[in-house]
Amino acid sequence: MARVAENEMRRWGIATACACVAVALVLVLFRAPVAPGGAATPPAIAPVLVRAAEGNDVAFDEQKTLADPTPLFLPTTWNAAPKGLPRPEPGARFENFGGRLRSGAGDGELKLSLPPPVSVPVTPADILLMEPPSSPLAGFGRAAVALPVLDSRRAFVEIIAEGTGRVVLRQGLADAKPPGDGVWEPMEFLVAVDAAGLVGGVAVKRRSGVEGVDNYFQGYLAQTLRVGQRLAPGFYRISVGP
């Protein structure tokens, strides 16, 4: 029983010591601030400068310059001052310079070797007189050539044999009347011909961009031009263009 009481007293003693340490730490946190050099120093008072009553006081001027609170990077009467530069009147900027051109080597006047002035032609005829043509006899002995009148056509057809590349037929189609008046591109067809005529009809390889024109020339080649009866047995590539 005495040992239990002794343990209780020991625990209470330890708890009391911890509480005292915690209170001491809290009091340390709330202490009054102290200056880094020890005791707090009073603020410095700017010195009062007094000029001597008579004469030039050099010491006063030097102390005033050293005690000037103006930052050094700002312009003052000691490091910057406006310089009065007279502005020339308009049009008189180069009056102080002479009008003669001189060479850099000596004192003689600069001599410029300029070509003689060139007269500018006024009319086209004057230009031809200044520079005559390189072939003055060009055109002599020539006569007008009568150009043949081309047959009117609405389309042109060219048939090439696939095996040999030989052109079998090339002619204009004056009686062709494709539908519409719009622009259409050249087209290509493939046909196979045997002894009895066309085999499988006319196949379109490249279209013209207008479906009605494609359908029209498919029927025109088979029914009007009759390629199945005009061509020998074989395979052919047919190009039709405007």
PDB file of C-alpha atoms in Angstrom:
ATOM      1  CA  MET A   1       0.000   0.000   0.000  1.00  0.00           C
ATOM      2  CA  ALA A   2       2.822   2.382   0.801  1.00  0.00           C
ATOM      3  CA  ARG A   3       4.471   1.563  -2.553  1.00  0.00           C
ATOM      4  CA  VAL A   4       1.294   2.511  -4.463  1.00  0.00           C
ATOM      5  CA  ALA A   5       1.118   5.844  -2.672  1.00  0.00           C
ATOM      6  CA  GLU A   6       4.793   6.461  -3.439  1.00  0.00           C
ATOM      7  CA  ASN A   7       4.212   5.825  -7.169  1.00  0.00           C
ATOM      8  CA  GLU A   8       1.262   8.218  -7.194  1.00  0.00           C
ATOM      9  CA  MET A   9       3.348  10.953  -5.590  1.00  0.00           C
ATOM     10  CA  ARG A  10       6.130  10.377  -8.139  1.00  0.00           C
ATOM     11  CA  ARG A  11       3.721  10.728 -11.103  1.00  0.00           C
ATOM     12  CA  TRP A  12       2.247  13.903  -9.687  1.00  0.00           C
ATOM     13  CA  GLY A  13       5.735  15.337  -9.222  1.00  0.00           C
ATOM     14  CA  ILE A  14       6.703  14.630 -12.798  1.00  0.00           C
ATOM     15  CA  ALA A  15       3.460  16.188 -14.114  1.00  0.00           C
ATOM     16  CA  THR A  16       4.018  19.285 -11.979  1.00  0.00           C
ATOM     17  CA  ALA A  17       7.575  19.716 -13.307  1.00  0.00           C
ATOM     18  CA  CYS A  18       6.392  19.423 -16.952  1.00  0.00           C
ATOM     19  CA  ALA A  19       3.687  22.007 -16.358  1.00  0.00           C
ATOM     20  CA  CYS A  20       6.225  24.447 -14.906  1.00  0.00           C
ATOM     21  CA  VAL A  21       8.521  23.997 -17.901  1.00  0.00           C
ATOM     22  CA  ALA A  22       5.610  24.668 -20.334  1.00  0.00           C
ATOM     23  CA  VAL A  23       4.595  27.847 -18.474  1.00  0.00           C
ATOM     24  CA  ALA A  24       8.205  29.071 -18.561  1.00  0.00           C
ATOM     25  CA  LEU A  25       8.403  28.534 -22.340  1.00  0.00           C
ATOM     26  CA  VAL A  26       5.152  30.479 -22.876  1.00  0.00           C
ATOM     27  CA  LEU A  27       6.463  33.366 -20.801  1.00  0.00           C
ATOM     28  CA  VAL A  28       9.663  33.434 -22.857  1.00  0.00           C
ATOM     29  CA  LEU A  29       7.609  33.835 -26.051  1.00  0.00           C
ATOM     30  CA  PHE A  30       5.814  36.906 -24.691  1.00  0.00           C
ATOM     31  CA  ARG A  31       8.889  38.825 -23.531  1.00  0.00           C
ATOM     32  CA  ALA A  32       9.499  42.459 -24.632  1.00  0.00           C
ATOM     33  CA  PRO A  33      11.638  42.943 -27.827  1.00  0.00           C
ATOM     34  CA  VAL A  34      15.251  43.948 -27.294  1.00  0.00           C
ATOM     35  CA  ALA A  35      17.461  45.822 -29.783  1.00  0.00           C
ATOM     36  CA  PRO A  36      20.177  43.733 -31.515  1.00  0.00           C
ATOM     37  CA  GLY A  37      22.976  45.659 -29.792  1.00  0.00           C
ATOM     38  CA  GLY A  38      21.584  45.130 -26.339  1.00  0.00           C
ATOM     39  CA  ALA A  39      19.553  47.974 -24.913  1.00  0.00           C
ATOM     40  CA  ALA A  40      17.233  49.888 -27.261  1.00  0.00           C
ATOM     41  CA  THR A  41      18.956  52.955 -28.737  1.00  0.00           C
ATOM     42  CA  PRO A  42      17.057  56.191 -29.243  1.00  0.00           C
ATOM     43  CA  PRO A  43      16.472  57.323 -32.867  1.00  0.00           C
ATOM     44  CA  ALA A  44      19.222  59.404 -34.395  1.00  0.00           C
ATOM     45  CA  ILE A  45      18.539  63.123 -34.693  1.00  0.00           C
ATOM     46  CA  ALA A  46      19.663  64.802 -37.917  1.00  0.00           C
ATOM     47  CA  PRO A  47      22.364  67.397 -37.216  1.00  0.00           C
ATOM     48  CA  VAL A  48      21.465  71.036 -37.608  1.00  0.00           C
ATOM     49  CA  LEU A  49      23.837  72.928 -39.933  1.00  0.00           C
ATOM     50  CA  VAL A  50      24.425  76.635 -39.330  1.00  0.00           C
ATOM     51  CA  ARG A  51      26.218  78.851 -41.844  1.00  0.00           C
ATOM     52  CA  ALA A  52      28.690  81.433 -40.639  1.00  0.00           C
ATOM     53  CA  ALA A  53      27.408  84.973 -40.532  1.00  0.00           C
ATOM     54  CA  GLU A  54      29.977  86.453 -42.921  1.00  0.00           C
ATOM     55  CA  GLY A  55      32.101  85.167 -45.824  1.00  0.00           C
ATOM     56  CA  ASN A  56      32.134  81.798 -47.544  1.00  0.00           C
ATOM     57  CA  ASP A  57      31.735  78.873 -45.183  1.00  0.00           C
ATOM     58  CA  VAL A  58      33.430  75.987 -47.046  1.00  0.00           C
ATOM     59  CA  ALA A  59      32.951  73.574 -44.169  1.00  0.00           C
ATOM     60  CA  PHE A  60      29.215  74.309 -44.129  1.00  0.00           C
ATOM     61  CA  ASP A  61      28.891  73.623 -47.867  1.00  0.00           C
ATOM     62  CA  GLU A  62      30.794  70.333 -47.590  1.00  0.00           C
ATOM     63  CA  GLN A  63      28.716  69.140 -44.640  1.00  0.00           C
ATOM     64  CA  LYS A  64      25.512  70.100 -46.478  1.00  0.00           C
ATOM     65  CA  THR A  65      26.586  68.080 -49.516  1.00  0.00           C
ATOM     66  CA  LEU A  66      27.402  65.019 -47.411  1.00  0.00           C
ATOM     67  CA  ALA A  67      24.172  65.253 -45.399  1.00  0.00           C
ATOM     68  CA  ASP A  68      21.947  65.691 -48.502  1.00  0.00           C
ATOM     69  CA  PRO A  69      19.203  62.985 -48.274  1.00  0.00           C
ATOM     70  CA  THR A  70      18.534  63.039 -52.035  1.00  0.00           C
ATOM     71  CA  PRO A  71      19.192  59.581 -53.611  1.00  0.00           C
ATOM     72  CA  LEU A  72      22.365  59.446 -55.670  1.00  0.00           C
ATOM     73  CA  PHE A  73      20.608  58.076 -58.763  1.00  0.00           C
ATOM     74  CA  LEU A  74      18.446  61.204 -59.115  1.00  0.00           C
ATOM     75  CA  PRO A  75      19.818  64.156 -61.105  1.00  0.00           C
ATOM     76  CA  THR A  76      21.158  66.989 -58.962  1.00  0.00           C
ATOM     77  CA  THR A  77      23.112  70.178 -59.561  1.00  0.00           C
ATOM     78  CA  TRP A  78      26.286  68.201 -58.880  1.00  0.00           C
ATOM     79  CA  ASN A  79      25.882  65.347 -61.341  1.00  0.00           C
ATOM     80  CA  ALA A  80      23.550  66.768 -64.023  1.00  0.00           C
ATOM     81  CA  ALA A  81      22.667  70.162 -65.343  1.00  0.00           C
ATOM     82  CA  PRO A  82      20.895  71.280 -68.524  1.00  0.00           C
ATOM     83  CA  LYS A  83      23.152  72.861 -71.065  1.00  0.00           C
ATOM     84  CA  GLY A  84      21.796  75.735 -73.033  1.00  0.00           C
ATOM     85  CA  LEU A  85      22.249  74.855 -76.706  1.00  0.00           C
ATOM     86  CA  PRO A  86      20.943  77.413 -79.151  1.00  0.00           C
ATOM     87  CA  ARG A  87      18.467  75.969 -81.623  1.00  0.00           C
ATOM     88  CA  PRO A  88      19.000  77.031 -85.222  1.00  0.00           C
ATOM     89  CA  GLU A  89      16.191  78.674 -87.061  1.00  0.00           C
ATOM     90  CA  PRO A  90      14.286  76.625 -89.673  1.00  0.00           C
ATOM     91  CA  GLY A  91      16.334  76.487 -92.854  1.00  0.00           C
ATOM     92  CA  ALA A  92      19.537  77.731 -91.189  1.00  0.00           C
ATOM     93  CA  ARG A  93      20.903  74.424 -89.846  1.00  0.00           C
ATOM     94  CA  PHE A  94      23.798  74.227 -92.339  1.00  0.00           C
ATOM     95  CA  GLU A  95      24.661  77.893 -92.555  1.00  0.00           C
ATOM     96  CA  ASN A  96      27.941  77.351 -90.703  1.00  0.00           C
ATOM     97  CA  PHE A  97      29.220  74.963 -93.391  1.00  0.00           C
ATOM     98  CA  GLY A  98      30.737  76.118 -96.623  1.00  0.00           C
ATOM     99  CA  GLY A  99      29.177  75.385 -99.979  1.00  0.00           C
ATOM    100  CA  ARG A 100      32.322  74.079-101.707  1.00  0.00           C
ATOM    101  CA  LEU A 101      33.029  70.362-101.983  1.00  0.00           C
ATOM    102  CA  ARG A 102      36.627  69.413-101.180  1.00  0.00           C
ATOM    103  CA  SER A 103      38.442  66.157-101.635  1.00  0.00           C
ATOM    104  CA  GLY A 104      39.882  64.321 -98.667  1.00  0.00           C
ATOM    105  CA  ALA A 105      43.433  64.103-100.089  1.00  0.00           C
ATOM    106  CA  GLY A 106      44.203  67.786-100.638  1.00  0.00           C
ATOM    107  CA  ASP A 107      42.790  71.276-100.622  1.00  0.00           C
ATOM    108  CA  GLY A 108      41.837  71.306-104.299  1.00  0.00           C
ATOM    109  CA  GLU A 109      38.236  71.346-105.359  1.00  0.00           C
ATOM    110  CA  LEU A 110      36.518  68.026-106.018  1.00  0.00           C
ATOM    111  CA  LYS A 111      36.219  67.317-109.736  1.00  0.00           C
ATOM    112  CA  LEU A 112      33.409  65.042-110.846  1.00  0.00           C
ATOM    113  CA  SER A 113      33.591  63.469-114.305  1.00  0.00           C
ATOM    114  CA  LEU A 114      29.925  63.405-115.243  1.00  0.00           C
ATOM    115  CA  PRO A 115      28.693  62.291-118.683  1.00  0.00           C
ATOM    116  CA  PRO A 116      27.008  64.831-120.925  1.00  0.00           C
ATOM    117  CA  PRO A 117      23.290  65.320-120.374  1.00  0.00           C
ATOM    118  CA  VAL A 118      20.954  63.026-122.281  1.00  0.00           C
ATOM    119  CA  SER A 119      17.889  64.401-124.018  1.00  0.00           C
ATOM    120  CA  VAL A 120      14.741  62.495-123.159  1.00  0.00           C
ATOM    121  CA  PRO A 121      12.647  61.483-126.223  1.00  0.00           C
ATOM    122  CA  VAL A 122       9.193  62.965-126.405  1.00  0.00           C
ATOM    123  CA  THR A 123       7.444  60.699-128.939  1.00  0.00           C
ATOM    124  CA  PRO A 124       7.830  56.984-129.825  1.00  0.00           C
ATOM    125  CA  ALA A 125       9.307  57.985-133.180  1.00  0.00           C
ATOM    126  CA  ASP A 126      12.152  59.735-131.394  1.00  0.00           C
ATOM    127  CA  ILE A 127      12.928  56.492-129.540  1.00  0.00           C
ATOM    128  CA  LEU A 128      13.179  54.565-132.821  1.00  0.00           C
ATOM    129  CA  LEU A 129      15.536  57.181-134.226  1.00  0.00           C
ATOM    130  CA  MET A 130      17.804  56.927-131.186  1.00  0.00           C
ATOM    131  CA  GLU A 131      18.088  53.101-131.390  1.00  0.00           C
ATOM    132  CA  PRO A 132      17.519  51.748-134.905  1.00  0.00           C
ATOM    133  CA  PRO A 133      16.284  48.131-135.173  1.00  0.00           C
ATOM    134  CA  SER A 134      18.894  45.364-135.347  1.00  0.00           C
ATOM    135  CA  SER A 135      17.388  43.926-138.577  1.00  0.00           C
ATOM    136  CA  PRO A 136      16.306  46.878-140.723  1.00  0.00           C
ATOM    137  CA  LEU A 137      15.444  44.600-143.693  1.00  0.00           C
ATOM    138  CA  ALA A 138      13.221  42.276-141.705  1.00  0.00           C
ATOM    139  CA  GLY A 139       9.948  41.629-143.528  1.00  0.00           C
ATOM    140  CA  PHE A 140      11.195  42.354-147.063  1.00  0.00           C
ATOM    141  CA  GLY A 141      10.157  39.720-149.644  1.00  0.00           C
ATOM    142  CA  ARG A 142       7.402  38.242-147.517  1.00  0.00           C
ATOM    143  CA  ALA A 143       3.886  37.761-148.836  1.00  0.00           C
ATOM    144  CA  ALA A 144       0.544  37.115-147.232  1.00  0.00           C
ATOM    145  CA  VAL A 145      -0.301  33.428-146.812  1.00  0.00           C
ATOM    146  CA  ALA A 146      -3.844  32.232-147.283  1.00  0.00           C
ATOM    147  CA  LEU A 147      -4.776  30.207-144.229  1.00  0.00           C
ATOM    148  CA  PRO A 148      -7.061  27.227-144.812  1.00  0.00           C
ATOM    149  CA  VAL A 149     -10.524  27.406-143.368  1.00  0.00           C
ATOM    150  CA  LEU A 150     -10.997  24.709-140.756  1.00  0.00           C
ATOM    151  CA  ASP A 151     -14.089  22.563-140.884  1.00  0.00           C
ATOM    152  CA  SER A 152     -16.640  23.328-138.244  1.00  0.00           C
ATOM    153  CA  ARG A 153     -16.988  20.596-135.657  1.00  0.00           C
ATOM    154  CA  ARG A 154     -18.656  19.918-132.353  1.00  0.00           C
ATOM    155  CA  ALA A 155     -16.213  17.200-131.254  1.00  0.00           C
ATOM    156  CA  PHE A 156     -13.100  15.292-132.341  1.00  0.00           C
ATOM    157  CA  VAL A 157     -12.511  11.539-132.139  1.00  0.00           C
ATOM    158  CA  GLU A 158      -9.279   9.522-132.152  1.00  0.00           C
ATOM    159  CA  ILE A 159      -9.200   5.705-132.121  1.00  0.00           C
ATOM    160  CA  ILE A 160      -5.968   3.877-131.184  1.00  0.00           C
ATOM    161  CA  ALA A 161      -5.376   0.121-131.264  1.00  0.00           C
ATOM    162  CA  GLU A 162      -4.386  -1.103-127.792  1.00  0.00           C
ATOM    163  CA  GLY A 163      -2.032  -3.810-128.990  1.00  0.00           C
ATOM    164  CA  THR A 164       0.098  -1.785-131.420  1.00  0.00           C
ATOM    165  CA  GLY A 165      -0.599   1.840-130.481  1.00  0.00           C
ATOM    166  CA  ARG A 166      -1.429   2.627-134.122  1.00  0.00           C
ATOM    167  CA  VAL A 167      -3.906   5.415-134.816  1.00  0.00           C
ATOM    168  CA  VAL A 168      -6.805   3.801-136.679  1.00  0.00           C
ATOM    169  CA  LEU A 169      -9.120   6.804-137.053  1.00  0.00           C
ATOM    170  CA  ARG A 170      -8.814  10.529-136.416  1.00  0.00           C
ATOM    171  CA  GLN A 171     -11.506  12.930-137.602  1.00  0.00           C
ATOM    172  CA  GLY A 172     -13.836  15.704-136.557  1.00  0.00           C
ATOM    173  CA  LEU A 173     -17.454  15.031-135.686  1.00  0.00           C
ATOM    174  CA  ALA A 174     -19.457  17.742-137.423  1.00  0.00           C
ATOM    175  CA  ASP A 175     -22.816  16.096-136.821  1.00  0.00           C
ATOM    176  CA  ALA A 176     -22.263  15.479-133.098  1.00  0.00           C
ATOM    177  CA  LYS A 177     -24.670  17.398-130.888  1.00  0.00           C
ATOM    178  CA  PRO A 178     -23.803  16.865-127.209  1.00  0.00           C
ATOM    179  CA  PRO A 179     -26.435  18.202-124.808  1.00  0.00           C
ATOM    180  CA  GLY A 180     -25.985  21.578-123.182  1.00  0.00           C
ATOM    181  CA  ASP A 181     -23.674  24.472-124.005  1.00  0.00           C
ATOM    182  CA  GLY A 182     -21.357  24.087-120.991  1.00  0.00           C
ATOM    183  CA  VAL A 183     -17.670  23.184-121.041  1.00  0.00           C
ATOM    184  CA  TRP A 184     -16.811  19.493-120.854  1.00  0.00           C
ATOM    185  CA  GLU A 185     -13.447  17.763-120.629  1.00  0.00           C
ATOM    186  CA  PRO A 186     -11.979  15.152-123.027  1.00  0.00           C
ATOM    187  CA  MET A 187     -13.065  11.596-122.285  1.00  0.00           C
ATOM    188  CA  GLU A 188     -11.843   8.096-123.081  1.00  0.00           C
ATOM    189  CA  PHE A 189     -13.696   4.885-123.931  1.00  0.00           C
ATOM    190  CA  LEU A 190     -12.651   1.243-124.301  1.00  0.00           C
ATOM    191  CA  VAL A 191     -14.248  -1.082-126.831  1.00  0.00           C
ATOM    192  CA  ALA A 192     -13.752  -4.698-127.833  1.00  0.00           C
ATOM    193  CA  VAL A 193     -14.610  -5.718-131.412  1.00  0.00           C
ATOM    194  CA  ASP A 194     -14.955  -9.200-132.869  1.00  0.00           C
ATOM    195  CA  ALA A 195     -16.193 -10.503-136.216  1.00  0.00           C
ATOM    196  CA  ALA A 196     -19.805  -9.858-135.199  1.00  0.00           C
ATOM    197  CA  GLY A 197     -19.274  -6.271-133.963  1.00  0.00           C
ATOM    198  CA  LEU A 198     -19.024  -4.700-130.516  1.00  0.00           C
ATOM    199  CA  VAL A 199     -18.569  -6.962-127.533  1.00  0.00           C
ATOM    200  CA  GLY A 200     -20.313  -5.654-124.426  1.00  0.00           C
ATOM    201  CA  GLY A 201     -20.853  -2.090-125.651  1.00  0.00           C
ATOM    202  CA  VAL A 202     -18.745   1.032-125.059  1.00  0.00           C
ATOM    203  CA  ALA A 203     -17.074   1.257-121.609  1.00  0.00           C
ATOM    204  CA  VAL A 204     -16.206   4.677-120.126  1.00  0.00           C
ATOM    205  CA  LYS A 205     -12.572   4.941-118.910  1.00  0.00           C
ATOM    206  CA  ARG A 206     -12.412   8.687-118.184  1.00  0.00           C
ATOM    207  CA  ARG A 207     -15.470  10.907-117.878  1.00  0.00           C
ATOM    208  CA  SER A 208     -15.980  14.459-119.127  1.00  0.00           C
ATOM    209  CA  GLY A 209     -17.489  15.835-115.931  1.00  0.00           C
ATOM    210  CA  VAL A 210     -20.985  16.065-117.472  1.00  0.00           C
ATOM    211  CA  GLU A 211     -23.042  12.897-117.222  1.00  0.00           C
ATOM    212  CA  GLY A 212     -25.287  13.791-120.151  1.00  0.00           C
ATOM    213  CA  VAL A 213     -22.269  14.228-122.467  1.00  0.00           C
ATOM    214  CA  ASP A 214     -20.858  10.842-121.406  1.00  0.00           C
ATOM    215  CA  ASN A 215     -24.129   9.054-122.136  1.00  0.00           C
ATOM    216  CA  TYR A 216     -24.541  10.867-125.460  1.00  0.00           C
ATOM    217  CA  PHE A 217     -21.129   9.841-126.856  1.00  0.00           C
ATOM    218  CA  GLN A 218     -21.549   6.274-125.641  1.00  0.00           C
ATOM    219  CA  GLY A 219     -24.567   5.972-127.903  1.00  0.00           C
ATOM    220  CA  TYR A 220     -22.989   8.071-130.678  1.00  0.00           C
ATOM    221  CA  LEU A 221     -19.937   5.814-131.014  1.00  0.00           C
ATOM    222  CA  ALA A 222     -22.037   2.652-131.121  1.00  0.00           C
ATOM    223  CA  GLN A 223     -24.981   3.806-133.282  1.00  0.00           C
ATOM    224  CA  THR A 224     -23.892   6.843-135.345  1.00  0.00           C
ATOM    225  CA  LEU A 225     -20.161   6.261-135.867  1.00  0.00           C
ATOM    226  CA  ARG A 226     -20.656   2.458-135.810  1.00  0.00           C
ATOM    227  CA  VAL A 227     -17.205   1.594-134.516  1.00  0.00           C
ATOM    228  CA  GLY A 228     -18.227  -2.074-134.285  1.00  0.00           C
ATOM    229  CA  GLN A 229     -18.643  -2.315-138.068  1.00  0.00           C
ATOM    230  CA  ARG A 230     -15.745   0.014-139.040  1.00  0.00           C
ATOM    231  CA  LEU A 231     -13.000  -1.538-136.932  1.00  0.00           C
ATOM    232  CA  ALA A 232     -11.228  -4.858-137.259  1.00  0.00           C
ATOM    233  CA  PRO A 233     -11.442  -7.353-134.389  1.00  0.00           C
ATOM    234  CA  GLY A 234      -9.368  -6.257-131.398  1.00  0.00           C
ATOM    235  CA  PHE A 235      -9.276  -3.853-128.445  1.00  0.00           C
ATOM    236  CA  TYR A 236      -9.316  -0.085-128.983  1.00  0.00           C
ATOM    237  CA  ARG A 237      -9.026   3.088-126.931  1.00  0.00           C
ATOM    238  CA  ILE A 238     -11.266   5.913-128.153  1.00  0.00           C
ATOM    239  CA  SER A 239     -10.567   9.551-127.126  1.00  0.00           C
ATOM    240  CA  VAL A 240     -13.273  12.178-127.669  1.00  0.00           C
ATOM    241  CA  GLY A 241     -12.624  15.867-127.051  1.00  0.00           C
ATOM    242  CA  PRO A 242     -14.252  19.200-127.875  1.00  0.00           C
TER     243      PRO A 242
END
